[in-house]
Amino acid sequence: MNRLTASLALAILAATALPADARIQRSKIAVAEFKRDHPCPANGAKRGACPGWEVDHPVPLCAGGPDTKANMQWLTKQAHALKTKRDVMHCRRKGQAKTP
């Protein structure tokens, strides 16, 4: 396991170890609306799986970004993992402890 993989695994463990009420709730409706308006870059699907891609929030939820389709974008799984790690570290430094 390389350093990046180990760091990501630790970040995931830390996020999932939080009590359920400390985690930010995601809107399945907003994600569905986003996918309907912005089909999957990999296969053009407007719902369901999008191989190799994930929905990201440009303004992170942990930093107070809204969970709306206007604050969503497609990122590759690798890019999303790196961005999420940076976002969580930034939010923790700012004292915003909630994680998506």
Tab-separated table of N, CA, C and O in Angstrom:
chain	number	residue	atom	x	y	z
A	1	MET	N	0.850	-1.168	0.000
A	1	MET	CA	0.000	0.000	0.000
A	1	MET	C	0.901	1.238	0.000
A	1	MET	O	1.786	1.365	0.825
A	2	ASN	N	0.691	2.147	-0.964
A	2	ASN	CA	1.519	3.344	-1.000
A	2	ASN	C	0.996	4.390	-0.019
A	2	ASN	O	-0.047	4.216	0.603
A	3	ARG	N	1.728	5.493	0.136
A	3	ARG	CA	1.366	6.514	1.123
A	3	ARG	C	-0.005	7.120	0.852
A	3	ARG	O	-0.781	7.347	1.772
A	4	LEU	N	-0.291	7.404	-0.423
A	4	LEU	CA	-1.576	8.003	-0.765
A	4	LEU	C	-2.722	7.074	-0.406
A	4	LEU	O	-3.703	7.486	0.218
A	5	THR	N	-2.593	5.804	-0.764
A	5	THR	CA	-3.631	4.831	-0.456
A	5	THR	C	-3.810	4.712	1.057
A	5	THR	O	-4.940	4.669	1.553
A	6	ALA	N	-2.720	4.674	1.796
A	6	ALA	CA	-2.794	4.572	3.250
A	6	ALA	C	-3.463	5.813	3.843
A	6	ALA	O	-4.304	5.702	4.743
A	7	SER	N	-3.119	6.992	3.337
A	7	SER	CA	-3.724	8.232	3.833
A	7	SER	C	-5.219	8.269	3.560
A	7	SER	O	-6.009	8.678	4.409
A	8	LEU	N	-5.601	7.838	2.364
A	8	LEU	CA	-7.022	7.819	2.020
A	8	LEU	C	-7.774	6.823	2.895
A	8	LEU	O	-8.882	7.102	3.353
A	9	ALA	N	-7.173	5.676	3.148
A	9	ALA	CA	-7.809	4.672	3.999
A	9	ALA	C	-8.017	5.219	5.409
A	9	ALA	O	-9.078	5.036	6.007
A	10	LEU	N	-7.032	5.941	5.931
A	10	LEU	CA	-7.174	6.534	7.256
A	10	LEU	C	-8.258	7.600	7.276
A	10	LEU	O	-9.040	7.689	8.231
A	11	ALA	N	-8.329	8.412	6.219
A	11	ALA	CA	-9.372	9.445	6.144
A	11	ALA	C	-10.761	8.822	6.110
A	11	ALA	O	-11.692	9.297	6.767
A	12	ILE	N	-10.895	7.731	5.366
A	12	ILE	CA	-12.189	7.044	5.286
A	12	ILE	C	-12.553	6.451	6.636
A	12	ILE	O	-13.682	6.573	7.096
A	13	LEU	N	-11.579	5.827	7.295
A	13	LEU	CA	-11.841	5.265	8.624
A	13	LEU	C	-12.248	6.347	9.610
A	13	LEU	O	-13.183	6.169	10.390
A	14	ALA	N	-11.573	7.480	9.560
A	14	ALA	CA	-11.904	8.570	10.478
A	14	ALA	C	-13.307	9.087	10.210
A	14	ALA	O	-14.073	9.354	11.133
A	15	ALA	N	-13.668	9.216	8.941
A	15	ALA	CA	-14.997	9.730	8.586
A	15	ALA	C	-16.092	8.745	8.980
A	15	ALA	O	-17.134	9.142	9.489
A	16	THR	N	-15.858	7.465	8.766
A	16	THR	CA	-16.890	6.482	9.069
A	16	THR	C	-16.968	6.181	10.561
A	16	THR	O	-17.945	5.611	11.019
A	17	ALA	N	-15.957	6.583	11.326
A	17	ALA	CA	-15.970	6.344	12.762
A	17	ALA	C	-16.802	7.382	13.512
A	17	ALA	O	-17.078	7.225	14.685
A	18	LEU	N	-17.205	8.445	12.826
A	18	LEU	CA	-18.012	9.475	13.477
A	18	LEU	C	-19.410	8.962	13.767
A	18	LEU	O	-19.943	8.149	13.027
A	19	PRO	N	-20.035	9.458	14.819
A	19	PRO	CA	-21.426	9.092	15.065
A	19	PRO	C	-22.288	9.547	13.895
A	19	PRO	O	-21.985	10.531	13.233
A	20	ALA	N	-23.368	8.837	13.646
A	20	ALA	CA	-24.221	9.128	12.498
A	20	ALA	C	-24.718	10.566	12.495
A	20	ALA	O	-24.825	11.181	11.444
A	21	ASP	N	-24.997	11.145	13.675
A	21	ASP	CA	-25.525	12.506	13.707
A	21	ASP	C	-24.458	13.560	13.425
A	21	ASP	O	-24.772	14.717	13.207
A	22	ALA	N	-23.160	13.183	13.409
A	22	ALA	CA	-22.087	14.121	13.106
A	22	ALA	C	-21.767	14.148	11.613
A	22	ALA	O	-21.033	15.016	11.161
A	23	ARG	N	-22.296	13.207	10.870
A	23	ARG	CA	-22.024	13.147	9.439
A	23	ARG	C	-23.049	13.970	8.675
A	23	ARG	O	-24.194	14.089	9.077
A	24	ILE	N	-22.633	14.539	7.550
A	24	ILE	CA	-23.526	15.343	6.722
A	24	ILE	C	-24.393	14.415	5.893
A	24	ILE	O	-23.896	13.511	5.225
A	25	GLN	N	-25.683	14.641	5.945
A	25	GLN	CA	-26.618	13.828	5.176
A	25	GLN	C	-26.633	14.298	3.726
A	25	GLN	O	-26.710	15.490	3.462
A	26	ARG	N	-26.564	13.359	2.797
A	26	ARG	CA	-26.587	13.656	1.374
A	26	ARG	C	-27.996	13.566	0.832
A	26	ARG	O	-28.775	12.726	1.265
A	27	SER	N	-28.320	14.405	-0.151
A	27	SER	CA	-29.634	14.390	-0.771
A	27	SER	C	-29.607	13.506	-2.017
A	27	SER	O	-28.973	13.853	-3.013
A	28	LYS	N	-30.295	12.373	-1.946
A	28	LYS	CA	-30.379	11.489	-3.115
A	28	LYS	C	-31.155	12.164	-4.238
A	28	LYS	O	-30.890	11.939	-5.415
A	29	ILE	N	-32.119	13.007	-3.870
A	29	ILE	CA	-32.913	13.714	-4.875
A	29	ILE	C	-32.040	14.688	-5.655
A	29	ILE	O	-32.115	14.757	-6.892
A	30	ALA	N	-31.170	15.438	-4.957
A	30	ALA	CA	-30.291	16.398	-5.636
A	30	ALA	C	-29.326	15.678	-6.577
A	30	ALA	O	-29.068	16.148	-7.691
A	31	VAL	N	-28.794	14.538	-6.150
A	31	VAL	CA	-27.877	13.768	-7.006
A	31	VAL	C	-28.622	13.275	-8.247
A	31	VAL	O	-28.103	13.360	-9.366
A	32	ALA	N	-29.842	12.800	-8.068
A	32	ALA	CA	-30.643	12.334	-9.215
A	32	ALA	C	-30.913	13.477	-10.187
A	32	ALA	O	-30.818	13.303	-11.413
A	33	GLU	N	-31.223	14.655	-9.667
A	33	GLU	CA	-31.452	15.826	-10.524
A	33	GLU	C	-30.181	16.189	-11.283
A	33	GLU	O	-30.224	16.509	-12.470
A	34	PHE	N	-29.035	16.157	-10.577
A	34	PHE	CA	-27.757	16.460	-11.225
A	34	PHE	C	-27.486	15.487	-12.371
A	34	PHE	O	-27.137	15.895	-13.475
A	35	LYS	N	-27.660	14.192	-12.110
A	35	LYS	CA	-27.391	13.177	-13.131
A	35	LYS	C	-28.335	13.322	-14.323
A	35	LYS	O	-27.927	13.097	-15.465
A	36	ARG	N	-29.571	13.702	-14.075
A	36	ARG	CA	-30.524	13.904	-15.158
A	36	ARG	C	-30.076	15.047	-16.075
A	36	ARG	O	-30.192	14.960	-17.287
A	37	ASP	N	-29.548	16.117	-15.470
A	37	ASP	CA	-29.106	17.284	-16.245
A	37	ASP	C	-27.680	17.159	-16.772
A	37	ASP	O	-27.309	17.871	-17.704
A	38	HIS	N	-26.872	16.295	-16.153
A	38	HIS	CA	-25.467	16.118	-16.528
A	38	HIS	C	-25.163	14.623	-16.623
A	38	HIS	O	-24.662	14.035	-15.658
A	39	PRO	N	-25.462	14.001	-17.751
A	39	PRO	CA	-25.256	12.552	-17.881
A	39	PRO	C	-23.809	12.130	-17.600
A	39	PRO	O	-22.875	12.922	-17.734
A	40	CYS	N	-23.660	10.877	-17.237
A	40	CYS	CA	-22.354	10.286	-16.930
A	40	CYS	C	-21.377	10.502	-18.081
A	40	CYS	O	-21.695	10.202	-19.230
A	41	PRO	N	-20.167	11.011	-17.785
A	41	PRO	CA	-19.168	11.197	-18.843
A	41	PRO	C	-18.692	9.881	-19.464
A	41	PRO	O	-18.244	9.868	-20.609
A	42	ALA	N	-18.808	8.787	-18.733
A	42	ALA	CA	-18.311	7.503	-19.232
A	42	ALA	C	-19.288	6.811	-20.172
A	42	ALA	O	-18.879	6.233	-21.180
A	43	ASN	N	-20.593	6.859	-19.837
A	43	ASN	CA	-21.540	6.087	-20.645
A	43	ASN	C	-22.823	6.831	-21.012
A	43	ASN	O	-23.721	6.265	-21.613
A	44	GLY	N	-22.920	8.093	-20.626
A	44	GLY	CA	-24.092	8.891	-20.972
A	44	GLY	C	-25.341	8.586	-20.156
A	44	GLY	O	-26.405	9.147	-20.425
A	45	ALA	N	-25.219	7.724	-19.141
A	45	ALA	CA	-26.378	7.367	-18.325
A	45	ALA	C	-26.855	8.562	-17.504
A	45	ALA	O	-26.054	9.347	-16.999
A	46	LYS	N	-28.180	8.662	-17.369
A	46	LYS	CA	-28.759	9.742	-16.576
A	46	LYS	C	-29.179	9.269	-15.188
A	46	LYS	O	-29.718	10.040	-14.403
A	47	ARG	N	-28.932	8.004	-14.893
A	47	ARG	CA	-29.173	7.456	-13.556
A	47	ARG	C	-28.338	6.190	-13.410
A	47	ARG	O	-27.846	5.639	-14.382
A	48	GLY	N	-28.186	5.762	-12.172
A	48	GLY	CA	-27.404	4.555	-11.915
A	48	GLY	C	-25.913	4.823	-11.883
A	48	GLY	O	-25.467	5.954	-11.717
A	49	ALA	N	-25.164	3.751	-12.042
A	49	ALA	CA	-23.709	3.810	-11.927
A	49	ALA	C	-23.064	4.589	-13.073
A	49	ALA	O	-23.593	4.657	-14.175
A	50	CYS	N	-21.910	5.166	-12.760
A	50	CYS	CA	-21.101	5.873	-13.747
A	50	CYS	C	-19.664	5.382	-13.563
A	50	CYS	O	-18.918	5.920	-12.745
A	51	PRO	N	-19.281	4.340	-14.293
A	51	PRO	CA	-17.980	3.701	-14.086
A	51	PRO	C	-16.800	4.672	-14.166
A	51	PRO	O	-16.636	5.381	-15.152
A	52	GLY	N	-16.016	4.708	-13.089
A	52	GLY	CA	-14.804	5.515	-13.057
A	52	GLY	C	-15.031	6.973	-12.667
A	52	GLY	O	-14.082	7.744	-12.575
A	53	TRP	N	-16.282	7.370	-12.440
A	53	TRP	CA	-16.611	8.760	-12.126
A	53	TRP	C	-17.471	8.831	-10.874
A	53	TRP	O	-18.209	7.907	-10.567
A	54	GLU	N	-17.380	9.967	-10.157
A	54	GLU	CA	-18.187	10.193	-8.965
A	54	GLU	C	-18.659	11.637	-8.941
A	54	GLU	O	-18.016	12.526	-9.507
A	55	VAL	N	-19.779	11.857	-8.261
A	55	VAL	CA	-20.315	13.209	-8.108
A	55	VAL	C	-19.588	13.889	-6.947
A	55	VAL	O	-19.437	13.319	-5.872
A	56	ASP	N	-19.109	15.099	-7.188
A	56	ASP	CA	-18.358	15.879	-6.207
A	56	ASP	C	-19.051	17.217	-5.979
A	56	ASP	O	-19.795	17.689	-6.836
A	57	HIS	N	-18.793	17.804	-4.827
A	57	HIS	CA	-19.276	19.148	-4.510
A	57	HIS	C	-18.093	20.113	-4.601
A	57	HIS	O	-17.185	20.042	-3.771
A	58	PRO	N	-18.081	21.026	-5.591
A	58	PRO	CA	-16.973	21.992	-5.693
A	58	PRO	C	-16.770	22.779	-4.404
A	58	PRO	O	-15.644	22.990	-3.973
A	59	VAL	N	-17.870	23.225	-3.789
A	59	VAL	CA	-17.798	23.828	-2.460
A	59	VAL	C	-18.174	22.705	-1.499
A	59	VAL	O	-19.328	22.275	-1.458
A	60	PRO	N	-17.194	22.189	-0.769
A	60	PRO	CA	-17.423	21.004	0.051
A	60	PRO	C	-18.569	21.161	1.044
A	60	PRO	O	-18.794	22.239	1.592
A	61	LEU	N	-19.278	20.067	1.272
A	61	LEU	CA	-20.354	20.061	2.247
A	61	LEU	C	-19.819	20.413	3.634
A	61	LEU	O	-20.470	21.144	4.388
A	62	CYS	N	-18.621	19.926	3.957
A	62	CYS	CA	-18.052	20.184	5.280
A	62	CYS	C	-17.705	21.657	5.475
A	62	CYS	O	-17.547	22.115	6.593
A	63	ALA	N	-17.627	22.409	4.377
A	63	ALA	CA	-17.338	23.840	4.457
A	63	ALA	C	-18.608	24.670	4.287
A	63	ALA	O	-18.550	25.869	4.048
A	64	GLY	N	-19.753	23.994	4.366
A	64	GLY	CA	-21.013	24.709	4.266
A	64	GLY	C	-21.588	24.790	2.863
A	64	GLY	O	-22.595	25.459	2.645
A	65	GLY	N	-20.979	24.098	1.916
A	65	GLY	CA	-21.513	24.087	0.558
A	65	GLY	C	-22.868	23.409	0.521
A	65	GLY	O	-23.115	22.459	1.260
A	66	PRO	N	-23.760	23.890	-0.340
A	66	PRO	CA	-25.096	23.294	-0.398
A	66	PRO	C	-25.089	21.942	-1.109
A	66	PRO	O	-24.285	21.717	-2.013
A	67	ASP	N	-25.966	21.066	-0.690
A	67	ASP	CA	-26.114	19.767	-1.346
A	67	ASP	C	-27.193	19.901	-2.416
A	67	ASP	O	-28.287	19.353	-2.305
A	68	THR	N	-26.873	20.698	-3.425
A	68	THR	CA	-27.788	20.958	-4.531
A	68	THR	C	-27.092	20.646	-5.839
A	68	THR	O	-25.862	20.606	-5.899
A	69	LYS	N	-27.880	20.451	-6.901
A	69	LYS	CA	-27.274	20.119	-8.195
A	69	LYS	C	-26.388	21.248	-8.705
A	69	LYS	O	-25.447	21.001	-9.446
A	70	ALA	N	-26.651	22.492	-8.275
A	70	ALA	CA	-25.812	23.617	-8.687
A	70	ALA	C	-24.411	23.533	-8.085
A	70	ALA	O	-23.477	24.149	-8.596
A	71	ASN	N	-24.240	22.760	-7.011
A	71	ASN	CA	-22.947	22.590	-6.367
A	71	ASN	C	-22.440	21.162	-6.553
A	71	ASN	O	-21.903	20.549	-5.649
A	72	MET	N	-22.638	20.623	-7.755
A	72	MET	CA	-22.164	19.277	-8.061
A	72	MET	C	-21.431	19.279	-9.395
A	72	MET	O	-21.717	20.096	-10.279
A	73	GLN	N	-20.478	18.366	-9.496
A	73	GLN	CA	-19.717	18.177	-10.730
A	73	GLN	C	-19.248	16.731	-10.788
A	73	GLN	O	-19.199	16.051	-9.771
A	74	TRP	N	-18.917	16.266	-11.988
A	74	TRP	CA	-18.322	14.938	-12.144
A	74	TRP	C	-16.822	15.055	-11.974
A	74	TRP	O	-16.195	15.968	-12.517
A	75	LEU	N	-16.230	14.127	-11.234
A	75	LEU	CA	-14.780	13.974	-11.140
A	75	LEU	C	-14.452	12.494	-11.272
A	75	LEU	O	-15.245	11.640	-10.869
A	76	THR	N	-13.276	12.199	-11.816
A	76	THR	CA	-12.854	10.807	-11.837
A	76	THR	C	-12.710	10.338	-10.388
A	76	THR	O	-12.526	11.149	-9.475
A	77	LYS	N	-12.791	9.031	-10.183
A	77	LYS	CA	-12.672	8.495	-8.823
A	77	LYS	C	-11.356	8.926	-8.179
A	77	LYS	O	-11.328	9.286	-6.999
A	78	GLN	N	-10.273	8.898	-8.950
A	78	GLN	CA	-8.967	9.272	-8.407
A	78	GLN	C	-8.932	10.754	-8.025
A	78	GLN	O	-8.471	11.115	-6.938
A	79	ALA	N	-9.426	11.612	-8.912
A	79	ALA	CA	-9.439	13.046	-8.626
A	79	ALA	C	-10.356	13.350	-7.440
A	79	ALA	O	-10.043	14.200	-6.599
A	80	HIS	N	-11.478	12.641	-7.355
A	80	HIS	CA	-12.412	12.867	-6.259
A	80	HIS	C	-11.795	12.469	-4.919
A	80	HIS	O	-11.958	13.174	-3.916
A	81	ALA	N	-11.075	11.359	-4.884
A	81	ALA	CA	-10.424	10.922	-3.641
A	81	ALA	C	-9.412	11.962	-3.167
A	81	ALA	O	-9.365	12.297	-1.973
A	82	LEU	N	-8.615	12.497	-4.092
A	82	LEU	CA	-7.626	13.510	-3.722
A	82	LEU	C	-8.301	14.789	-3.241
A	82	LEU	O	-7.897	15.380	-2.238
A	83	LYS	N	-9.334	15.220	-3.948
A	83	LYS	CA	-10.041	16.446	-3.561
A	83	LYS	C	-10.717	16.274	-2.208
A	83	LYS	O	-10.663	17.177	-1.366
A	84	THR	N	-11.340	15.133	-1.984
A	84	THR	CA	-12.001	14.893	-0.706
A	84	THR	C	-10.996	14.948	0.441
A	84	THR	O	-11.268	15.542	1.492
A	85	LYS	N	-9.832	14.376	0.242
A	85	LYS	CA	-8.800	14.406	1.276
A	85	LYS	C	-8.412	15.848	1.589
A	85	LYS	O	-8.340	16.239	2.760
A	86	ARG	N	-8.199	16.656	0.549
A	86	ARG	CA	-7.851	18.066	0.768
A	86	ARG	C	-8.993	18.815	1.448
A	86	ARG	O	-8.770	19.618	2.351
A	87	ASP	N	-10.218	18.555	1.001
A	87	ASP	CA	-11.387	19.235	1.580
A	87	ASP	C	-11.529	18.929	3.065
A	87	ASP	O	-11.755	19.836	3.873
A	88	VAL	N	-11.406	17.664	3.439
A	88	VAL	CA	-11.560	17.266	4.841
A	88	VAL	C	-10.459	17.894	5.688
A	88	VAL	O	-10.724	18.422	6.776
A	89	MET	N	-9.229	17.891	5.199
A	89	MET	CA	-8.127	18.503	5.948
A	89	MET	C	-8.381	20.000	6.125
A	89	MET	O	-8.178	20.542	7.216
A	90	HIS	N	-8.851	20.668	5.063
A	90	HIS	CA	-9.145	22.102	5.124
A	90	HIS	C	-10.248	22.380	6.154
A	90	HIS	O	-10.130	23.289	6.978
A	91	CYS	N	-11.308	21.605	6.111
A	91	CYS	CA	-12.422	21.807	7.036
A	91	CYS	C	-11.998	21.563	8.482
A	91	CYS	O	-12.418	22.281	9.385
A	92	ARG	N	-11.171	20.574	8.704
A	92	ARG	CA	-10.702	20.293	10.069
A	92	ARG	C	-9.851	21.440	10.587
A	92	ARG	O	-9.941	21.816	11.750
A	93	ARG	N	-9.007	22.020	9.710
A	93	ARG	CA	-8.183	23.159	10.115
A	93	ARG	C	-9.052	24.360	10.460
A	93	ARG	O	-8.729	25.137	11.340
A	94	LYS	N	-10.150	24.516	9.750
A	94	LYS	CA	-11.053	25.646	9.968
A	94	LYS	C	-12.040	25.391	11.108
A	94	LYS	O	-12.865	26.233	11.408
A	95	GLY	N	-11.987	24.190	11.679
A	95	GLY	CA	-12.873	23.867	12.793
A	95	GLY	C	-14.237	23.378	12.367
A	95	GLY	O	-15.149	23.302	13.173
A	96	GLN	N	-14.375	23.026	11.104
A	96	GLN	CA	-15.646	22.492	10.604
A	96	GLN	C	-15.491	20.987	10.550
A	96	GLN	O	-15.033	20.437	9.569
A	97	ALA	N	-15.877	20.299	11.602
A	97	ALA	CA	-15.560	18.896	11.774
A	97	ALA	C	-16.455	17.917	11.038
A	97	ALA	O	-16.119	16.759	10.922
A	98	LYS	N	-17.606	18.334	10.554
A	98	LYS	CA	-18.493	17.385	9.881
A	98	LYS	C	-17.858	16.894	8.590
A	98	LYS	O	-17.167	17.627	7.907
A	99	THR	N	-18.116	15.643	8.256
A	99	THR	CA	-17.605	15.059	7.019
A	99	THR	C	-18.753	14.442	6.244
A	99	THR	O	-19.719	13.967	6.828
A	100	PRO	N	-18.632	14.445	4.908
A	100	PRO	CA	-19.703	13.851	4.090
A	100	PRO	C	-19.777	12.358	4.242
A	100	PRO	O	-18.904	11.716	4.656
